[in-house]
Coordinates of C-alpha atoms in Angstrom, one line a residue:
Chain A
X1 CA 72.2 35.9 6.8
X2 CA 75.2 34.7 4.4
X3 CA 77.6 36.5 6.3
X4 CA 76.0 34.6 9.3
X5 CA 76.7 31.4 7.4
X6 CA 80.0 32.8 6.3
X7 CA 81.0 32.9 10.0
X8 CA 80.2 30.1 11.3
X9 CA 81.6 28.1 8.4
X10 CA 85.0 29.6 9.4
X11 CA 84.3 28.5 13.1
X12 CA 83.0 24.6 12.3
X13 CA 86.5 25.1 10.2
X14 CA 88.5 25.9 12.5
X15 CA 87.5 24.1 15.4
X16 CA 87.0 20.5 13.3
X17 CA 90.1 21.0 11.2
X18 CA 92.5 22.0 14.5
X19 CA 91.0 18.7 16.5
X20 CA 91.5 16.3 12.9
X21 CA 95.2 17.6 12.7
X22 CA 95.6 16.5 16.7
X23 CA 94.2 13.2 16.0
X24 CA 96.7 13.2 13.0
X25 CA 99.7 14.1 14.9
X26 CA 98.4 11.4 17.1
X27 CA 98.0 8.7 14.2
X28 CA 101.0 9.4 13.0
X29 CA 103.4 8.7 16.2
X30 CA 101.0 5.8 16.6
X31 CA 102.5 4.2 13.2
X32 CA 106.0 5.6 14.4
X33 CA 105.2 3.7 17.6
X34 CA 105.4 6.9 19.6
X35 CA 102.7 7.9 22.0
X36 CA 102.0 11.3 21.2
X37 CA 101.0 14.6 21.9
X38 CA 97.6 15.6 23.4
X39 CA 94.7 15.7 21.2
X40 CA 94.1 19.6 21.8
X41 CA 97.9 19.8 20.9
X42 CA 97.9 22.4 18.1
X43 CA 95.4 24.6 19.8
X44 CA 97.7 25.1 22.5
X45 CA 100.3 26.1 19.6
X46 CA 98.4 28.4 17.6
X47 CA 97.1 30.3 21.1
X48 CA 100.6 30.2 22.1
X49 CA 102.0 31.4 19.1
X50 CA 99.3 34.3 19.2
X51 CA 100.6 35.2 23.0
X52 CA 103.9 35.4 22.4
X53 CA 105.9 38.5 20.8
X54 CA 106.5 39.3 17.5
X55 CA 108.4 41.8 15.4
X56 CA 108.0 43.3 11.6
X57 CA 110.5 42.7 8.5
X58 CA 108.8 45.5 6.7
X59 CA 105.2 46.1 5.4
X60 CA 105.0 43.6 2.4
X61 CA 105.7 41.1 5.5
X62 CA 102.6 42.0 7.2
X63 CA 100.7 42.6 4.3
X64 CA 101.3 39.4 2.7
X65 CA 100.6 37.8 6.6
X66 CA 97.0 39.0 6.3
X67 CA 96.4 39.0 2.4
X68 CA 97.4 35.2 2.8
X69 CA 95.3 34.5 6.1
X70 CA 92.2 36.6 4.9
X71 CA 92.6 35.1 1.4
X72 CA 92.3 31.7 2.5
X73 CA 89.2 32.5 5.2
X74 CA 87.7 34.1 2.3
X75 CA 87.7 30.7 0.5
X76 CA 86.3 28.7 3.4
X77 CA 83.0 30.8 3.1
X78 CA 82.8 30.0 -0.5
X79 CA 82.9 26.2 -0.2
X80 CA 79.9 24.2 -0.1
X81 CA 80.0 22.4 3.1
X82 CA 77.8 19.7 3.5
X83 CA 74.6 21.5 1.0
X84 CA 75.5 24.6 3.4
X85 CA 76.5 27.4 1.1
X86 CA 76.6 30.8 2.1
X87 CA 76.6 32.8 -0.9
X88 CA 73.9 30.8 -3.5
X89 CA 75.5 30.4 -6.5
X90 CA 79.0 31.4 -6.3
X91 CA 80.3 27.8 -5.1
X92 CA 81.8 27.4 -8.0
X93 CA 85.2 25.1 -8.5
X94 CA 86.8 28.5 -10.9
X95 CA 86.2 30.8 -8.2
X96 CA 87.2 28.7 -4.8
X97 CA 90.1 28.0 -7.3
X98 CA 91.3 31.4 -7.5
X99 CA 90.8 32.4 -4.2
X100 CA 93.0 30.2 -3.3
X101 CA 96.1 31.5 -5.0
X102 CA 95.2 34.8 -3.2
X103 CA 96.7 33.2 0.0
X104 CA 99.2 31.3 -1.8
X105 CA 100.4 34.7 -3.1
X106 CA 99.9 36.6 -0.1
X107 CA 102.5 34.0 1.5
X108 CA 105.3 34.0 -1.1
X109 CA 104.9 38.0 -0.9
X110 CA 105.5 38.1 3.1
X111 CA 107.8 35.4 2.7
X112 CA 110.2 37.0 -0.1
X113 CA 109.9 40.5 1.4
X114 CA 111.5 39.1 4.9
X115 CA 114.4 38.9 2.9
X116 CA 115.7 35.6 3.6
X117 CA 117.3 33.6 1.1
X118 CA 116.2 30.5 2.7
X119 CA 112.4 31.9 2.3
X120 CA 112.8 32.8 -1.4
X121 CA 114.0 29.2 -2.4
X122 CA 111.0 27.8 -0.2
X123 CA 108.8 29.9 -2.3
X124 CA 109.9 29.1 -5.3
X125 CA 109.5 25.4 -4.4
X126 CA 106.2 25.8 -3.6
X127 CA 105.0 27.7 -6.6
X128 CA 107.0 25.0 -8.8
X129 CA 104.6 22.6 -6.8
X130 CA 102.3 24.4 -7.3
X131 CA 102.4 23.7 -11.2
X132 CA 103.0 20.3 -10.5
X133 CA 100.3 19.4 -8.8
X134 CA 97.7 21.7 -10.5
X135 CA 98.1 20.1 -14.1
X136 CA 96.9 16.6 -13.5
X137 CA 94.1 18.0 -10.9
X138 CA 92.8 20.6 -13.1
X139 CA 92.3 18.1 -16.3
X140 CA 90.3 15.7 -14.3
X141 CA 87.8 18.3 -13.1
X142 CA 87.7 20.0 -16.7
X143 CA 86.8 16.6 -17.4
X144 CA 84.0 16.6 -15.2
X145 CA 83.1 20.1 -15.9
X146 CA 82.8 19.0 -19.5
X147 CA 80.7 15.8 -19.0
X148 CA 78.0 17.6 -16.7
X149 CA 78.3 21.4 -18.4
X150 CA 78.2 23.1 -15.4
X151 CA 81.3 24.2 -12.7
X152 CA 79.0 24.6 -9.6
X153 CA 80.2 22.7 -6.8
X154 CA 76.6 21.8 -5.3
X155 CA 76.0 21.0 -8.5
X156 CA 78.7 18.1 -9.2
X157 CA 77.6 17.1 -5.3
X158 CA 73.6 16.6 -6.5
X159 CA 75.0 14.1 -9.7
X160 CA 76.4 11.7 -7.0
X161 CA 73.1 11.8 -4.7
X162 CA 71.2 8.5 -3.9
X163 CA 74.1 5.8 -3.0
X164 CA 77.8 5.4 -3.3
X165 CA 77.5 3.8 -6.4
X166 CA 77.1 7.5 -7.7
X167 CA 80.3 8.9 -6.2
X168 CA 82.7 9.9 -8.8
X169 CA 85.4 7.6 -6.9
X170 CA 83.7 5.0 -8.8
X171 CA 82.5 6.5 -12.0
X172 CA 86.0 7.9 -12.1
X173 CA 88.4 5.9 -10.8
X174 CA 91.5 7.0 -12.4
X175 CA 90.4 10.7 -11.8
X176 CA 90.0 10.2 -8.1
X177 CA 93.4 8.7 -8.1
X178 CA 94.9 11.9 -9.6
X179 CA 92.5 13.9 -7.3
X180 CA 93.7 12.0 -4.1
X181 CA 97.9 12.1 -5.2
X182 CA 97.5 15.9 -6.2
X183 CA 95.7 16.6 -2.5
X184 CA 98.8 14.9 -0.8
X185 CA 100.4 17.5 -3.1
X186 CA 98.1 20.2 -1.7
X187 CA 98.1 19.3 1.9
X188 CA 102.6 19.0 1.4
X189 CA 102.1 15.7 2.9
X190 CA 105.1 13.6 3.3
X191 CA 106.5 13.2 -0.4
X192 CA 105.5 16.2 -1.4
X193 CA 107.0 18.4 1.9
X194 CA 110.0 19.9 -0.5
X195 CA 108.7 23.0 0.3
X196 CA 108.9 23.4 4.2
X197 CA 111.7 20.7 4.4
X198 CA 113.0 21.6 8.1
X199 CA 116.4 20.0 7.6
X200 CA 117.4 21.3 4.5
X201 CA 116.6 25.1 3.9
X202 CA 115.3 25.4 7.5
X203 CA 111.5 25.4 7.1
X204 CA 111.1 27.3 3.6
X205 CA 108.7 30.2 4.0
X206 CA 107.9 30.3 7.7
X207 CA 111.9 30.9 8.3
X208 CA 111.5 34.0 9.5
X209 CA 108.1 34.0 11.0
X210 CA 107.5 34.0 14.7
X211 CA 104.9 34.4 17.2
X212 CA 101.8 36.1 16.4
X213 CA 103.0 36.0 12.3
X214 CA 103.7 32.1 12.8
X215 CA 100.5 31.7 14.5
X216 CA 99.1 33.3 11.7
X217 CA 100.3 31.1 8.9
X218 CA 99.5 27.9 11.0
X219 CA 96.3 29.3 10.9
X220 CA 96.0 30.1 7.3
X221 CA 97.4 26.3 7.0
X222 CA 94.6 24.9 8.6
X223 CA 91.8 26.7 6.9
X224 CA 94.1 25.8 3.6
X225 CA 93.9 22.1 4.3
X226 CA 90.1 22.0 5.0
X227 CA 89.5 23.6 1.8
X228 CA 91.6 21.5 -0.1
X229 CA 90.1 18.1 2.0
X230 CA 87.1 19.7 1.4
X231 CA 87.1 19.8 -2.5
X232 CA 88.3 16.2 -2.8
X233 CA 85.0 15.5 -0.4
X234 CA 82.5 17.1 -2.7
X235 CA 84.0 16.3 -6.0
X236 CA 84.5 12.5 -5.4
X237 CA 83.3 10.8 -2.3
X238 CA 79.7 12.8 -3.0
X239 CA 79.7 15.5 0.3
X240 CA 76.6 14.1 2.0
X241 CA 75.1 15.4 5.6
X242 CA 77.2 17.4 8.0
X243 CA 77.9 13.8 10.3
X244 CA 78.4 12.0 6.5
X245 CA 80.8 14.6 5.2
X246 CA 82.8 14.8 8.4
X247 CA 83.5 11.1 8.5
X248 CA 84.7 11.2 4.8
X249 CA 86.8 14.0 5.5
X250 CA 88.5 12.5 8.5
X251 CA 89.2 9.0 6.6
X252 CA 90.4 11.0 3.6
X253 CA 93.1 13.1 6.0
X254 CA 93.8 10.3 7.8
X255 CA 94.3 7.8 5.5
X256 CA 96.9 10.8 3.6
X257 CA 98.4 10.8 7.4
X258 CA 98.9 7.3 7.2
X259 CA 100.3 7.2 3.5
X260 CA 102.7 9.9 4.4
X261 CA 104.0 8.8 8.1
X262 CA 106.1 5.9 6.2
X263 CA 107.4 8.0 3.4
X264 CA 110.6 10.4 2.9
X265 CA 111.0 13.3 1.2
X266 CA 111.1 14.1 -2.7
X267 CA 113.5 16.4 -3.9
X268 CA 111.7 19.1 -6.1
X269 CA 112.4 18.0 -9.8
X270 CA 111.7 14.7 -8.9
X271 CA 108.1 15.8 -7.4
X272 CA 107.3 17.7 -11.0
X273 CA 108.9 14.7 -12.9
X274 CA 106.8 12.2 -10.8
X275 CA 103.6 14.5 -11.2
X276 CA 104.1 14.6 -14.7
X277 CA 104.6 11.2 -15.4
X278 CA 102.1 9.0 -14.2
X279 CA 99.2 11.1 -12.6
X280 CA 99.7 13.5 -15.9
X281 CA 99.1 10.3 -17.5
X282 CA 96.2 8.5 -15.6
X283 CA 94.2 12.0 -16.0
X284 CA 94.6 12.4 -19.3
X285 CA 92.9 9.0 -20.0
X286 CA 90.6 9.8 -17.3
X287 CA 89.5 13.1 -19.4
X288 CA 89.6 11.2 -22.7
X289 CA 87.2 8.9 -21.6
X290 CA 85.0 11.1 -20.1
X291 CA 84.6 13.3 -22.9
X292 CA 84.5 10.9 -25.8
X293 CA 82.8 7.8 -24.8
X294 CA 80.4 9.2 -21.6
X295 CA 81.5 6.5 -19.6
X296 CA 80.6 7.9 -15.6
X297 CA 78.8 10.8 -17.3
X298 CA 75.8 9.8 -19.2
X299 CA 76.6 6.3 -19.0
X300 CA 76.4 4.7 -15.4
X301 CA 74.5 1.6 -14.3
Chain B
X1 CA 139.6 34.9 28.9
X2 CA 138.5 36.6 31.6
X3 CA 138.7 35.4 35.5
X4 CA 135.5 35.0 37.7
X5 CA 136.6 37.8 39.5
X6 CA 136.6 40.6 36.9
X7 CA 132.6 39.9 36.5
X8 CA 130.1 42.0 38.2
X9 CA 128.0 40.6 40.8
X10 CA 124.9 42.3 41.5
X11 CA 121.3 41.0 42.7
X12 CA 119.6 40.1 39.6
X13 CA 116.6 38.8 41.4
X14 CA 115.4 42.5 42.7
X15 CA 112.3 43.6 42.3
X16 CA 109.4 41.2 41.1
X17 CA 109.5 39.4 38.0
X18 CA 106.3 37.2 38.1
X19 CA 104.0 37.9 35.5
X20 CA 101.0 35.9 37.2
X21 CA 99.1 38.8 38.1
X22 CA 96.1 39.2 36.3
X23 CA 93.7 36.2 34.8
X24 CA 95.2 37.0 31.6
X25 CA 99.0 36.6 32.1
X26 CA 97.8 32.8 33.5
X27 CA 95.8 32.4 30.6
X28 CA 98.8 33.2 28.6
X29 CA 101.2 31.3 30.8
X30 CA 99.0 28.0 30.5
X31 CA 99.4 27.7 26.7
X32 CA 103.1 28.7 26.9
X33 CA 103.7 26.1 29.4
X34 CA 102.1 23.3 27.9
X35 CA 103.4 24.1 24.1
X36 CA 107.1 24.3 23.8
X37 CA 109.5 24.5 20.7
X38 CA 112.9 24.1 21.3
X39 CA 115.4 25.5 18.8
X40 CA 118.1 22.3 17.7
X41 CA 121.0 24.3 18.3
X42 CA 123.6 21.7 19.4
X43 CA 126.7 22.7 21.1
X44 CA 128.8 19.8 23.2
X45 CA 128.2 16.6 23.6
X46 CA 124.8 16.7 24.8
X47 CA 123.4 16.9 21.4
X48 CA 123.4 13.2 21.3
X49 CA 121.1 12.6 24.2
X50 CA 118.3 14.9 22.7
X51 CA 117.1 12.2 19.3
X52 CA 116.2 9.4 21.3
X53 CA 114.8 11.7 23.7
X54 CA 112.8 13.0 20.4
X55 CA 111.7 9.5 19.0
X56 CA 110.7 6.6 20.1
X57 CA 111.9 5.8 22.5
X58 CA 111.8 8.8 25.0
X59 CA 108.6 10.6 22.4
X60 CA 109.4 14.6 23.7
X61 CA 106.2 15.1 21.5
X62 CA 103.5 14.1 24.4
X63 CA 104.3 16.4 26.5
X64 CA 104.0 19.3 23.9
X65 CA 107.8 19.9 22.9
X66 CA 109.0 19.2 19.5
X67 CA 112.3 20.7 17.3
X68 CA 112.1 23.8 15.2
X69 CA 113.9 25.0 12.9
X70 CA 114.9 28.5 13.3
X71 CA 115.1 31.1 16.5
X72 CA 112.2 33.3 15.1
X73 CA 109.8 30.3 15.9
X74 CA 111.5 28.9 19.0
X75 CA 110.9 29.1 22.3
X76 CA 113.4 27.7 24.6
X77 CA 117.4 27.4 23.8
X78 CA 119.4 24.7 24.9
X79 CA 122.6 24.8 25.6
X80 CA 123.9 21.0 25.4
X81 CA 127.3 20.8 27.2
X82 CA 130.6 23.2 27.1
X83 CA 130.3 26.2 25.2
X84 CA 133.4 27.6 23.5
X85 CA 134.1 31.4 23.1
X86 CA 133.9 31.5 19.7
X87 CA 130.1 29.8 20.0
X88 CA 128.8 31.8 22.4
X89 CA 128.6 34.5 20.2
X90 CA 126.8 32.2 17.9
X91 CA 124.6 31.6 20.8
X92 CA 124.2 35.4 21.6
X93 CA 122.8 36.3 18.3
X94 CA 120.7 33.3 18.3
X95 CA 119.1 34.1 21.7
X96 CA 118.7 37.7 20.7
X97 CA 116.8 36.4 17.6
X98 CA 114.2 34.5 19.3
X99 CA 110.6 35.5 20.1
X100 CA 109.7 36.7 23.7
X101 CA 109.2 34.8 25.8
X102 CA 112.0 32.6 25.6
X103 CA 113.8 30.1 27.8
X104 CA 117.3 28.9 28.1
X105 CA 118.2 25.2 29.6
X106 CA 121.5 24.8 30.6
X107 CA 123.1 20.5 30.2
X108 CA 125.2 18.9 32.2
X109 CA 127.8 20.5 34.3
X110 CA 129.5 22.8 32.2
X111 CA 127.5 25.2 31.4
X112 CA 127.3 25.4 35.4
X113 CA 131.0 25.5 36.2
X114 CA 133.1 24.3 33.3
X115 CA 133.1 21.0 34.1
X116 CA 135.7 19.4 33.5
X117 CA 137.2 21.6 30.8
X118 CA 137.3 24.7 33.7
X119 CA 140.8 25.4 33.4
X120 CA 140.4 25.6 29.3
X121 CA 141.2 28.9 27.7
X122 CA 138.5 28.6 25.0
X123 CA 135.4 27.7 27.1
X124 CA 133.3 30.1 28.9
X125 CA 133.0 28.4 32.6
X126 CA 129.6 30.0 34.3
X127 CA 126.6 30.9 31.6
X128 CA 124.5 32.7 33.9
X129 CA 127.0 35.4 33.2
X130 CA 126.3 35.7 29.4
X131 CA 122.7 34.1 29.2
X132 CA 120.2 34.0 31.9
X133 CA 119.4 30.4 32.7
X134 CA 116.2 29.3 33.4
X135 CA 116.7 26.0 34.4
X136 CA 120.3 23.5 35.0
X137 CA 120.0 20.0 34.1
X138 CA 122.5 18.3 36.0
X139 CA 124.4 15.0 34.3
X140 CA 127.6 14.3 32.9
X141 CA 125.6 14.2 30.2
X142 CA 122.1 14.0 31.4
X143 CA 120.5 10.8 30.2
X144 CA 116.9 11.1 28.3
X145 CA 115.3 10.5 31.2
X146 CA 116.7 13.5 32.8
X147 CA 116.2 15.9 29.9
X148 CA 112.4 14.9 30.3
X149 CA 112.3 15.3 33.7
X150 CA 114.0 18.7 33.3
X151 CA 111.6 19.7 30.8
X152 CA 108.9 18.6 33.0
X153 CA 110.4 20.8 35.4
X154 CA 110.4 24.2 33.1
X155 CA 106.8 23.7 31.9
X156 CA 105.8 23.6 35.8
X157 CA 107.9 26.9 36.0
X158 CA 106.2 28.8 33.0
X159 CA 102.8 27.9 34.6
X160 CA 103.6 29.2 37.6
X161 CA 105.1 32.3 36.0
X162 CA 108.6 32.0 37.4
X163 CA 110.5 30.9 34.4
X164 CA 111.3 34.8 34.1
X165 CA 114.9 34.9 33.0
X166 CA 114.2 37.1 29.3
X167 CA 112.6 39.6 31.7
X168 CA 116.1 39.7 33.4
X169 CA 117.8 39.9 30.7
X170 CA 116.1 43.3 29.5
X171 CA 116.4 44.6 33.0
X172 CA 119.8 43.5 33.6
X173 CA 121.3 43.6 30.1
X174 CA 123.0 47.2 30.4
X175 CA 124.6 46.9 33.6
X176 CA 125.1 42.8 33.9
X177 CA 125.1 41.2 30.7
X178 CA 126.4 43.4 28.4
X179 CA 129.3 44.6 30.2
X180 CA 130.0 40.6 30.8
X181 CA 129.7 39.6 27.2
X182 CA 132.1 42.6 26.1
X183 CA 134.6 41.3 28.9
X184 CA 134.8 38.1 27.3
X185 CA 134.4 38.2 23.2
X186 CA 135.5 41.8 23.0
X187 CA 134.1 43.8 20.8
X188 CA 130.9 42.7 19.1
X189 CA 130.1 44.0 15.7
X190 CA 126.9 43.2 13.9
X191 CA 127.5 44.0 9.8
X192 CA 123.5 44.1 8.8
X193 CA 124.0 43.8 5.0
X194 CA 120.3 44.0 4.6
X195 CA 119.3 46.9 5.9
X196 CA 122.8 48.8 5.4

């Protein structure tokens, strides 16, 4: 019956995560005053990718094409969607955490073993993100993890129950700040693109990837972004019903669609200095109060 | 540079080359055909027309085409205006590069005959010769409105499965393009550092 569940999590992933990034490439060329592609777009893309032909740079290359797609599907099951979870007690933030860096690994892997040099310096970009971003994310949720003494997922989703006065977006403000710059990290929304930057080192990673390994990562992409949606839903806007938690995870994308369609691109030591500066900051007083004075924890209304 | 009349000319559209046989291949076609990538390889003056016909103004995007940034993930080649010898074996390697299927659009009119720089000793005049061309825009350059149009054009093509020119160019290669591209370039040596 889990692996049931498993399954069709991946499914309600891909099929609502594929339609939400239409609707974004739709949003965005609506701020750029464009009209935009078709809403089933980027189906069309990742079937045609998978039809086309495709050739090998080597084993690590298709290893690391898998390891990173199966590492990431493997994640999906493991997040609490909505109360569905479909192994009981493993829904915990350490574990989706991990599994995570599976298909982040499995990428820079295939990517350094096609042996361009464009690749390598898009992978190392991306892991120097990586440490960027992770920092100021992690210290709010150890925060959290603190306050309530337990790392569960469904867990930190029951605490917010009963009203949106209870969602941590409010008992935390400053954390959910951190939470929602670090995701636009996460997602390599605008700002924080460095790492696939088309005009500069010609698409990072994916340089040498095409057809059914393309279709691949595009794939891994998506599940990757619903994961990473996914965890800012349940940690601070409270998860909810399946209608509920779609609708928050659609404003939260789009609303990171909208931020990023009007911004240009950071170069890489200014993405680490600007993580390190002020959401370093904001997350640290975030954790302080949390931990010393209760405030959002014990103490709320 | 070699004269039109040194080239071979042989039938290159014997034998059948539509892939629409079975429910599958029109599967296939019908996502190829409504999801391009083109690969932003500028040669010419062409290049010019191509941002407004990706921005605003013109939006390539709604009809399914958007810019790439390497041949591994491309799918059509454009070849934007006059092509000097020294590029086209740029363009060679690029086009060998690129995924099957793949496409090749020709601009304006000298990629069809020269154009007006026909008499030039360091422009190739015909591209079919080297390339196989799937579709001609015509233009002088073609304005936005034709490079849609033409784009239009090719996606009607790949549904219909007769956009077939990278199955002509495996058929054909040793005894048409080969031979052609040698006449012209001259020898072509590939140094592979990576695998040497």
């Amino acid at each position: 019956m889990s692996y049931l569940i498993g399954l069709m999590l991946i499914v309600i992933a891909f099929l609502w995560q594929v339609t939400l990034e239409g609707f974004q490439r739709k949003v965005t060329a609506k701020v750029q005053r464009r009209v935009g592609p078709r809403w089933y777009q980027t189906f069309m893309d990742i079937f045609k990718a998978f039809s086309k032909s495709s050739i090998s740079h080597g084993f690590i290359y298709d290893f690391g094409a898998m390891m990173t797609l199966g590492g990431t599907m493997a994640t999906v099951v493991f997040l609490p969607f909505s109360g569905i979870v479909a192994f009981n007690g493993l829904d915990n933030f350490f574990v989706i955490i991990y599994l995570l860096a599976v298909g982040s690994l499995g990428m820079a892997m295939s990517a350094v073993g096609s042996g361009n040099p464009w690749a390598s310096i898009g992978v190392m970009r991306a892991l120097t993100q990586m440490v960027g971003y992770e920092v100021p994310f992690m210290i709010v949720v150890f925060g959290m993890i603190f306050g309530y003494g337990t790392s569960s997922i469904s867990a930190l989703v029951e605490v917010q129950a009963g009203g949106f006065l209870n969602w941590h977006l409010l008992r935390m403000p400053l954390g959910a700040i951190v939470g929602f710059i670090s995701l636009m990290g996460m997602l390599a929304k605008k700002p924080y693109d460095t790492p696939i930057a088309p005009a500069e080192i010609a698409s990072g990673p994916l340089v040498e990837y095409g057809g059914k390994h393309l279709g691949m990562l595009m794939l891994q992409h998506e599940f990757a972004v619903f994961i990473e949606v996914g965890l800012f839903v349940n940690l601070f806007l409270g998860g909810g019903g399946i209608v509920a938690y779609l609708i928050k995870y659609a404003a939260v994308y789009l609303f990171a669609t909208i931020i990023s369609a009007v911004l240009g691109r950071f170069k890489i030591e200014q993405v680490v200095y600007h993580f390190y500066k002020v959401p370093l900051a904001l997350s640290l007083i975030q954790a302080a109060v949390v931990i010393f004075t209760g405030l959002g924890v014990e103490i709320w209304l | 540079m070699a004269m039109n009349n040194d080239f071979n000319e042989i039938n290159l559209n014997d034998g059948d080359l539509n892939d629409t046989i079975t429910f599958w291949d029109k599967l296939k076609n019908v996502f190829r055909g409504n999801s391009l990538w083109m690969l932003h390889y500028c040669t010419g003056c062409g290049a010019v027309e191509l941002p407004p016909t990706m921005t605003s103004r013109f939006d390539m995007e709604r009809i399914g085409m958007g810019p790439m940034a390497t041949p591994r993930q491309a799918d059509v080649l454009l070849i934007t205006g006059y092509l000097s010898v020294k590029t086209l074996r740029r363009v060679i390697y690029t086009y060998e590069q690129m995924m099957e299927p793949k496409y090749v659009v020709g601009f304006g009119s000298c990629t069809l005959n020269g154009g007006i720089y026909y008499d030039s000793y360091a422009t190739i005049n015909k591209l079919d010769y080297y390339l196989p061309v799937d579709l001609y825009i015509a233009g002088c350059m073609p304005r936005p409105e034709a490079v849609m149009n033409g784009f239009k054009k090719l996606m009607d093509m790949i549904k219909k499965g007769e956009a077939t020119g990278w199955k002509k160019y495996q058929r054909h290669y040793e005894d048409y393009y080969s031979p052609n591209q040698i006449r012209s370039l001259g020898e072509v040596y590939v140094k592979d550092e990576f695998h040497e």
